[in-house]
mmCIF file of C-alpha atoms in Angstrom:
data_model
loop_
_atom_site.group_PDB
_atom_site.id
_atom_site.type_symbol
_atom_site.label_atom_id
_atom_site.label_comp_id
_atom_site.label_asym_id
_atom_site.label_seq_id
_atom_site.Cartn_x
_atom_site.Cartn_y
_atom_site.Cartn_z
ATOM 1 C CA UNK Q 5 -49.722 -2.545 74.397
ATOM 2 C CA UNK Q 6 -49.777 0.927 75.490
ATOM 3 C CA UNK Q 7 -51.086 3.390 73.520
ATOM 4 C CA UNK Q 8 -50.022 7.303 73.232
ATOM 5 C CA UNK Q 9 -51.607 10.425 71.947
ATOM 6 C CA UNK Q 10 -48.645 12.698 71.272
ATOM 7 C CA UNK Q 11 -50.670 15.463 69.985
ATOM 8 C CA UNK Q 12 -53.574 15.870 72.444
ATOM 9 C CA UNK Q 13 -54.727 20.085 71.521
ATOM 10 C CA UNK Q 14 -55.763 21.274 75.221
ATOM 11 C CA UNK Q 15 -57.364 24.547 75.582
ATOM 12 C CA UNK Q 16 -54.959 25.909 78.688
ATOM 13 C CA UNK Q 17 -57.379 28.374 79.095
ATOM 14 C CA UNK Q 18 -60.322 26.913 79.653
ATOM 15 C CA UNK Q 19 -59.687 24.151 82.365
ATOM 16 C CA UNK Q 20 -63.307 22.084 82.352
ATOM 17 C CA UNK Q 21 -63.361 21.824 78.552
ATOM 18 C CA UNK Q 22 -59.327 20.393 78.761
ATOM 19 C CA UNK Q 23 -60.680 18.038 81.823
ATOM 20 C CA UNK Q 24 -63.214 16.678 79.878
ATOM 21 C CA UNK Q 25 -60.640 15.849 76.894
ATOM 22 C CA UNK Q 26 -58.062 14.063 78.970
ATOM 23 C CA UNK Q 27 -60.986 11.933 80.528
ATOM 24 C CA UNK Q 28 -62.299 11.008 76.822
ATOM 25 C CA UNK Q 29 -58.711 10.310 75.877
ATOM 26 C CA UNK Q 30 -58.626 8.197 78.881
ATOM 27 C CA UNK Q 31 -62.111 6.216 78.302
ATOM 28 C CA UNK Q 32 -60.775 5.424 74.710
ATOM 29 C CA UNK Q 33 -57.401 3.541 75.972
ATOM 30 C CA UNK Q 34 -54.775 5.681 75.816
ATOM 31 C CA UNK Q 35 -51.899 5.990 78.316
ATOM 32 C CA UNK Q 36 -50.031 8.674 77.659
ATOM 33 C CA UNK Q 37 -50.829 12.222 76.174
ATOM 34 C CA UNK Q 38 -48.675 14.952 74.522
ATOM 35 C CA UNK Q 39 -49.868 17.841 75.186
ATOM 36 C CA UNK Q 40 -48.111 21.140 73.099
ATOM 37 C CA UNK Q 41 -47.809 24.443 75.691
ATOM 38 C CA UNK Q 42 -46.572 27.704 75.171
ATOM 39 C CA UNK Q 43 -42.865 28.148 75.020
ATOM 40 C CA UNK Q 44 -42.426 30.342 78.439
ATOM 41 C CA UNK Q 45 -45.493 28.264 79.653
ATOM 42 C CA UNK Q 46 -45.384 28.419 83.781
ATOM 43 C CA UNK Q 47 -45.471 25.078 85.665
ATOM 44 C CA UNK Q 48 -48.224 26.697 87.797
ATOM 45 C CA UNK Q 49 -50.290 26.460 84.331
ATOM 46 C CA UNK Q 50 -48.966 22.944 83.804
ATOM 47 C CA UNK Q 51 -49.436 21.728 87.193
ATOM 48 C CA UNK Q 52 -53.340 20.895 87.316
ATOM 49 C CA UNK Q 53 -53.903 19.758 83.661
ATOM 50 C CA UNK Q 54 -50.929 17.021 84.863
ATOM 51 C CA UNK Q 55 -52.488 16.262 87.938
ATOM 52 C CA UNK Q 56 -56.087 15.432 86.378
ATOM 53 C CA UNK Q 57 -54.073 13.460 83.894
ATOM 54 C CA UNK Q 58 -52.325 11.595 86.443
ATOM 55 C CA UNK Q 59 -55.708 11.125 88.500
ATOM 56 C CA UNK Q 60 -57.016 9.399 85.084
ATOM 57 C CA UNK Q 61 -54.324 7.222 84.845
ATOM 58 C CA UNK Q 62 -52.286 9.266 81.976
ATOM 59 C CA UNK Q 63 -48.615 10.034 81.948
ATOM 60 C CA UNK Q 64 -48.680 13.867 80.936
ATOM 61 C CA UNK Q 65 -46.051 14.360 78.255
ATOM 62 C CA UNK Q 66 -45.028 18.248 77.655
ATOM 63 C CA UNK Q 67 -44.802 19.279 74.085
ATOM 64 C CA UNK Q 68 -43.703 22.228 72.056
ATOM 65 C CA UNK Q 69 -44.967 22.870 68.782
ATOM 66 C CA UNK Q 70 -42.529 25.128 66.765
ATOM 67 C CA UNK Q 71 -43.669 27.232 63.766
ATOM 68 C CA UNK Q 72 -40.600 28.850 62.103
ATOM 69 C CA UNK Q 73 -40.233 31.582 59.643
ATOM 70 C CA UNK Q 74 -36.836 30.298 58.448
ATOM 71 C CA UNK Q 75 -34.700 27.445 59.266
ATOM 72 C CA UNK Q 76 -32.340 30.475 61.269
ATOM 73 C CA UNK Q 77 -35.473 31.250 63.684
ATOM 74 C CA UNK Q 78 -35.304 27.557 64.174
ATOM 75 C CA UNK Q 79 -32.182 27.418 65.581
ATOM 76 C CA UNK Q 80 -33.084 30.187 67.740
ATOM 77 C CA UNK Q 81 -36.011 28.107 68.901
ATOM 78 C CA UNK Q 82 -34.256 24.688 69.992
ATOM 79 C CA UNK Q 83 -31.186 26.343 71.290
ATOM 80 C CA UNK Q 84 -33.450 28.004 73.678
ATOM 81 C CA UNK Q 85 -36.587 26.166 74.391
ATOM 82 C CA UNK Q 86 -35.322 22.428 73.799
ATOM 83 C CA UNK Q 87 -34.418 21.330 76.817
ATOM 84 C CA UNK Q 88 -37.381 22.582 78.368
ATOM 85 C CA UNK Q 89 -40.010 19.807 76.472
ATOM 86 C CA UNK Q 90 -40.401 16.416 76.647
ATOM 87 C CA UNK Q 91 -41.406 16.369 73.254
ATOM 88 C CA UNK Q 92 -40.418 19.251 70.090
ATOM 89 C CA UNK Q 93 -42.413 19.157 66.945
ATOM 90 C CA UNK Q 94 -41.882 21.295 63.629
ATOM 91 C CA UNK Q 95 -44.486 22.650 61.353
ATOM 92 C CA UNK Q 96 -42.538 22.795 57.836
ATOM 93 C CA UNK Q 97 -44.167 25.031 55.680
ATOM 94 C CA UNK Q 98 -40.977 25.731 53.825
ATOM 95 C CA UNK Q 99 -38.744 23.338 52.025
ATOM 96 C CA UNK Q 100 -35.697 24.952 53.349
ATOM 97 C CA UNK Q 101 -37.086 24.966 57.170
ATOM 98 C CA UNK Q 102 -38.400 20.772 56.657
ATOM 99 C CA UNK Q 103 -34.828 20.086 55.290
ATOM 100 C CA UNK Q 104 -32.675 21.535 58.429
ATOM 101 C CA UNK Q 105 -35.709 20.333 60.892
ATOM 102 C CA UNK Q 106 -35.267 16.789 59.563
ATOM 103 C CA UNK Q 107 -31.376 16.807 59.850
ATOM 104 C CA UNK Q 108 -31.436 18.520 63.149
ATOM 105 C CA UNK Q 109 -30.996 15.324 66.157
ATOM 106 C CA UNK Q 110 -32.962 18.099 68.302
ATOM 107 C CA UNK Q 111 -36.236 17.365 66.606
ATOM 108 C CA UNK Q 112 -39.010 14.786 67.456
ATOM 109 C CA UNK Q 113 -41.770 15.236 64.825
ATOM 110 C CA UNK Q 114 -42.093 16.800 60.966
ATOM 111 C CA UNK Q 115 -45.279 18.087 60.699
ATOM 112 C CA UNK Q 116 -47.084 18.978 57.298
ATOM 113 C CA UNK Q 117 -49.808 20.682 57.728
ATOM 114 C CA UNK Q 118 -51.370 21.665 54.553
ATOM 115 C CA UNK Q 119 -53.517 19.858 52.759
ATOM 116 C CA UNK Q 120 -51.861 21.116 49.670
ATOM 117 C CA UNK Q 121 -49.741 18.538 48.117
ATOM 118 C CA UNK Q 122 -47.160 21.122 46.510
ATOM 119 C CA UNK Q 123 -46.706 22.461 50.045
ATOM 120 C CA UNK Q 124 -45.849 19.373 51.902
ATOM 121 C CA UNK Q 125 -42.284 18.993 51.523
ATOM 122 C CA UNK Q 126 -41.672 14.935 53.025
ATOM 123 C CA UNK Q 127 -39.638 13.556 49.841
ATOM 124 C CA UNK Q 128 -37.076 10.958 49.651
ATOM 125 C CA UNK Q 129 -34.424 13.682 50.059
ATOM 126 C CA UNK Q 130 -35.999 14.496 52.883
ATOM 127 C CA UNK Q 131 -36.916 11.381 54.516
ATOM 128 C CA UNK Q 132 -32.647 10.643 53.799
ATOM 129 C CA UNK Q 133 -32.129 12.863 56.759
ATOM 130 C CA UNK Q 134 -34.927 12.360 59.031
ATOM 131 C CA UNK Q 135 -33.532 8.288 59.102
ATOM 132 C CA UNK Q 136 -30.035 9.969 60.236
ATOM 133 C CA UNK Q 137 -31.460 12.120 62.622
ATOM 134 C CA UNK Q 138 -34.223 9.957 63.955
ATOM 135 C CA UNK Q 139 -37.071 12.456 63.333
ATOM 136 C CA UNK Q 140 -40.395 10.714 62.910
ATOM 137 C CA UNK Q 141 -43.176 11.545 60.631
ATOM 138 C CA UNK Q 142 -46.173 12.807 62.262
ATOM 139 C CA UNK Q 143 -49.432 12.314 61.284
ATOM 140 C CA UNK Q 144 -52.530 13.894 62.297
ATOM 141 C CA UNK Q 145 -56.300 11.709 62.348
ATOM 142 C CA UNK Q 146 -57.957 14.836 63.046
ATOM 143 C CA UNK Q 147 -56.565 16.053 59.765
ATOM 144 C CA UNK Q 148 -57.428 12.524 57.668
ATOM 145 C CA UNK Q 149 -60.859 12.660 59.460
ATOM 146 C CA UNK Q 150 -61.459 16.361 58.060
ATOM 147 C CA UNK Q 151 -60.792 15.467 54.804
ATOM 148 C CA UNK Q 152 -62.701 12.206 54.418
ATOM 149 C CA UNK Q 153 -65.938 14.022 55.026
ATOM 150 C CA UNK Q 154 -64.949 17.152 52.798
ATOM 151 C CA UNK Q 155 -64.799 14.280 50.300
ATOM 152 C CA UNK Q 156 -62.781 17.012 48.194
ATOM 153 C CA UNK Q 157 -59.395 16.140 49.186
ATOM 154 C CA UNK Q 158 -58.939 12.968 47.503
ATOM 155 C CA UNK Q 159 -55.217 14.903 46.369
ATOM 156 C CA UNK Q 160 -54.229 15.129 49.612
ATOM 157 C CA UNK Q 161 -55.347 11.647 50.839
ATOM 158 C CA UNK Q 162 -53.224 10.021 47.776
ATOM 159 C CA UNK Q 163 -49.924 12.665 48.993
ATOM 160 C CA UNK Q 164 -50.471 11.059 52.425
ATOM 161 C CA UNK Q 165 -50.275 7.437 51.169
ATOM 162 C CA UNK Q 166 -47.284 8.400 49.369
ATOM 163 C CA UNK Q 167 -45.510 10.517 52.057
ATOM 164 C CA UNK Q 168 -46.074 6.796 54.771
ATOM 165 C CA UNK Q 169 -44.789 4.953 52.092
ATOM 166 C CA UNK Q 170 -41.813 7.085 51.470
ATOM 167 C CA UNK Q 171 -41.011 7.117 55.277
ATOM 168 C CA UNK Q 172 -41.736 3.317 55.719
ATOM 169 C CA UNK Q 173 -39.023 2.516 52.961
ATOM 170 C CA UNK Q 174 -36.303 4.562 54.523
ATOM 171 C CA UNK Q 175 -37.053 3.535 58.116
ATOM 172 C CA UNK Q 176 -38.291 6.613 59.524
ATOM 173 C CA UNK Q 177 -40.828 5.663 62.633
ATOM 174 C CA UNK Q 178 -44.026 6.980 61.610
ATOM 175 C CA UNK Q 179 -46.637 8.821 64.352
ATOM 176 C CA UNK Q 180 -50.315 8.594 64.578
ATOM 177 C CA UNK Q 181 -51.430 11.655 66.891
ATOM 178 C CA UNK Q 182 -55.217 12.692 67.303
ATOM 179 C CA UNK Q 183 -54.434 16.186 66.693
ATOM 180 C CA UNK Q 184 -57.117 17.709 67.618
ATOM 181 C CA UNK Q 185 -58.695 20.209 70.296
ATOM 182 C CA UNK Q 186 -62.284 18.549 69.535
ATOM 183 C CA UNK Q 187 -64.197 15.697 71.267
ATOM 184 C CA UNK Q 188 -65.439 14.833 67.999
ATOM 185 C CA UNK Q 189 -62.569 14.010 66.621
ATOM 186 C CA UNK Q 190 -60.478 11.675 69.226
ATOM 187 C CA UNK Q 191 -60.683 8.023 68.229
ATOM 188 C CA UNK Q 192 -60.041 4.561 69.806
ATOM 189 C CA UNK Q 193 -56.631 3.583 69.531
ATOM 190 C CA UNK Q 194 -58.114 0.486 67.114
ATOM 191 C CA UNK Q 195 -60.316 2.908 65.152
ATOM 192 C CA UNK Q 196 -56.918 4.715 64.022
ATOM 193 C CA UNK Q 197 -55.105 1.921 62.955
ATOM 194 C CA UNK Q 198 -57.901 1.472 61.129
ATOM 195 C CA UNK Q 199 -57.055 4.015 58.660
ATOM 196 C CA UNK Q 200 -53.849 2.037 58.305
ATOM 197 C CA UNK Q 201 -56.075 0.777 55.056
ATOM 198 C CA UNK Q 202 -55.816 4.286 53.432
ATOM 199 C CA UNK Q 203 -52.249 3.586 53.328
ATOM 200 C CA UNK Q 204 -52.125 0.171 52.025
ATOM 201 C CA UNK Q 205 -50.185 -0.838 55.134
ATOM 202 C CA UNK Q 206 -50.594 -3.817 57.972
ATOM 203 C CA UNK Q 207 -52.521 -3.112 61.272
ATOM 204 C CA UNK Q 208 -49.295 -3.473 63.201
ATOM 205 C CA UNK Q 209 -47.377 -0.390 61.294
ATOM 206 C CA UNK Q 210 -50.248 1.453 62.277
ATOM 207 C CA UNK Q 211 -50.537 -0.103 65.776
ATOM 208 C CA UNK Q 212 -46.594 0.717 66.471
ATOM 209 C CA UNK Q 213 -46.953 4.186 65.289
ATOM 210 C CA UNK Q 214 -49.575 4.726 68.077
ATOM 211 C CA UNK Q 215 -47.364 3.187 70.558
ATOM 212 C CA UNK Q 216 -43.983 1.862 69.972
ATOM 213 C CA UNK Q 217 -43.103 5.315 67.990
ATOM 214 C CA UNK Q 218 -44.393 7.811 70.006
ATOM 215 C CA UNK Q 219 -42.922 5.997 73.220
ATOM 216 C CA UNK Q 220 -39.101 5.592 72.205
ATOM 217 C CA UNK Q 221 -39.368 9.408 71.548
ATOM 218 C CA UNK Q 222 -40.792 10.394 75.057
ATOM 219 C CA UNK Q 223 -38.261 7.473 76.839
ATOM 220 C CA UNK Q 224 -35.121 9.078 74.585
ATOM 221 C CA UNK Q 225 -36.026 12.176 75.999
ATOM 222 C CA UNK Q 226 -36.574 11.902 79.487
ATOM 223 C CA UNK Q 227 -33.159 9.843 79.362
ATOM 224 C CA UNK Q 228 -31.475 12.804 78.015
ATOM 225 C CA UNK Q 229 -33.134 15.253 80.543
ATOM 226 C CA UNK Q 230 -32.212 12.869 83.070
ATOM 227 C CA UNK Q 231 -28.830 14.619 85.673
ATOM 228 C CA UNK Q 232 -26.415 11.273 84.568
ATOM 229 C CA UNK Q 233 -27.030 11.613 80.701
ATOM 230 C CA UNK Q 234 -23.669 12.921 78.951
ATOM 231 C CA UNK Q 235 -24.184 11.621 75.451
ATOM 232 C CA UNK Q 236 -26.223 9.082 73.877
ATOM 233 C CA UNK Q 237 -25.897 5.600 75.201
ATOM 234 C CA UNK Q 238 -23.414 6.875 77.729
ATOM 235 C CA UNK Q 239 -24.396 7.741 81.818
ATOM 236 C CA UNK Q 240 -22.381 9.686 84.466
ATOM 237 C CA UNK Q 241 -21.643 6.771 87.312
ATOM 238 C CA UNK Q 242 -21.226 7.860 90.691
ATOM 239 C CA UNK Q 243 -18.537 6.037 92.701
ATOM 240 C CA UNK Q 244 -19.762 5.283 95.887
ATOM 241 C CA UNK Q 245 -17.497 7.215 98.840
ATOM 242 C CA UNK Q 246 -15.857 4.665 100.769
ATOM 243 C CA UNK Q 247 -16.441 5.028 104.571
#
């Protein structure tokens, strides 16, 4: 089983400290990393955080992390930086901006990221569209780590049982991602399914939502990137020219 951290927070600017988190992420099992850039990032910035990755053994997976205002500026964003990542996540901090991000085919990953239950917006209704849509639920150890050792955020904990829950009984694939630009917090593959027991859920959701998940949404993209992809499940055959 390969294992994938689709949320991997590299500091671009600071090139030994982002060296020294792709090799940890690479000591602790993981295969492939998503890492979120800049929207008019340059591949000369890209280029050596991919090579180190690829000299570790990791498949470097670009990511863009979009923050809207309002569920127009997020149309703005896809129509013009889509195409350009591998992987696009959205942080919802509006119920109008989660509700067009989960209908929208365009987007990879819903991210909550308040630990405010009345401000995380991943309801049935919502969860409805993300299963048409094939949006996946992202969630963050970092974030689950944070809050275990506040031991003050026993509201949020019980939100983020309820959220997995709500996304396991409408299909919607579920995403564990590290989440974090800190040593400190980057786990083993194992110890994060781990914490499948906070959400009264078997080893193997948790397992598949490290790998199988996250890897059908980097493979889905790439295929559509890809110069013969026209529309999904259907590829642009060349006819070979007769001599």
């Amino acid at each position: 089983m390969k294992f994938v951290d689709l949320h991997l927070c590299l500091p671009i600017g600071d090139a030994e400290r982002a060296e020294r988190l792709i090799a940890k992420s690479a000591e602790l099992g993981y295969s492939r990393i998503g890492v979120p850039l800049p929207p008019s990032v340059k591949e000369e910035t890209v280029k050596p955080l991919r090579q180190i990755s690829t000299e570790l053994g990791l498949d470097f997976v670009t990511r863009l992390d979009l923050n809207p205002r309002s569920s127009g500026d997020l149309l703005v964003c896809l129509r013009k930086f889509r195409r350009s990542f591998e992987v696009v996540s959205v942080t919802c901090n509006s119920k109008a901006v989660a509700r067009h991000a989960a209908r929208d085919r365009r987007v990879d990953l819903l991210c909550f990221p308040s630990v405010e239950p009345r401000k995380r917006f991943f309801d049935r209704a919502e969860a409805q569209l993300a299963s048409e849509s094939s949006a996946a639920l992202e969630v963050n150890v970092a974030q689950i780590l944070s809050s275990i050792e506040a031991k003050s955020n026993v509201a949020f904990l019980s939100r983020l049982r309820k959220e997995v829950a709500i996304a396991k009984s409408f299909d919607v694939p579920v995403v564990f991602s590290s989440g974090t630009s800190e040593l400190l917090f980057l786990r083993k593959p194992q110890d994060c399914a781990a914490l499948a027991l906070l959400f009264d859920v078997e080893s193997s959701f948790a397992l598949e939502a490290l790998s199988t998940n996250p890897t059908a949404i980097i493979e889905r993209n790439r295929a559509r990137q890809s110069l013969d992809y026209a529309a999904p499940g259907v590829r642009i055959v060349k006819e070979a020219r007769k001599p």
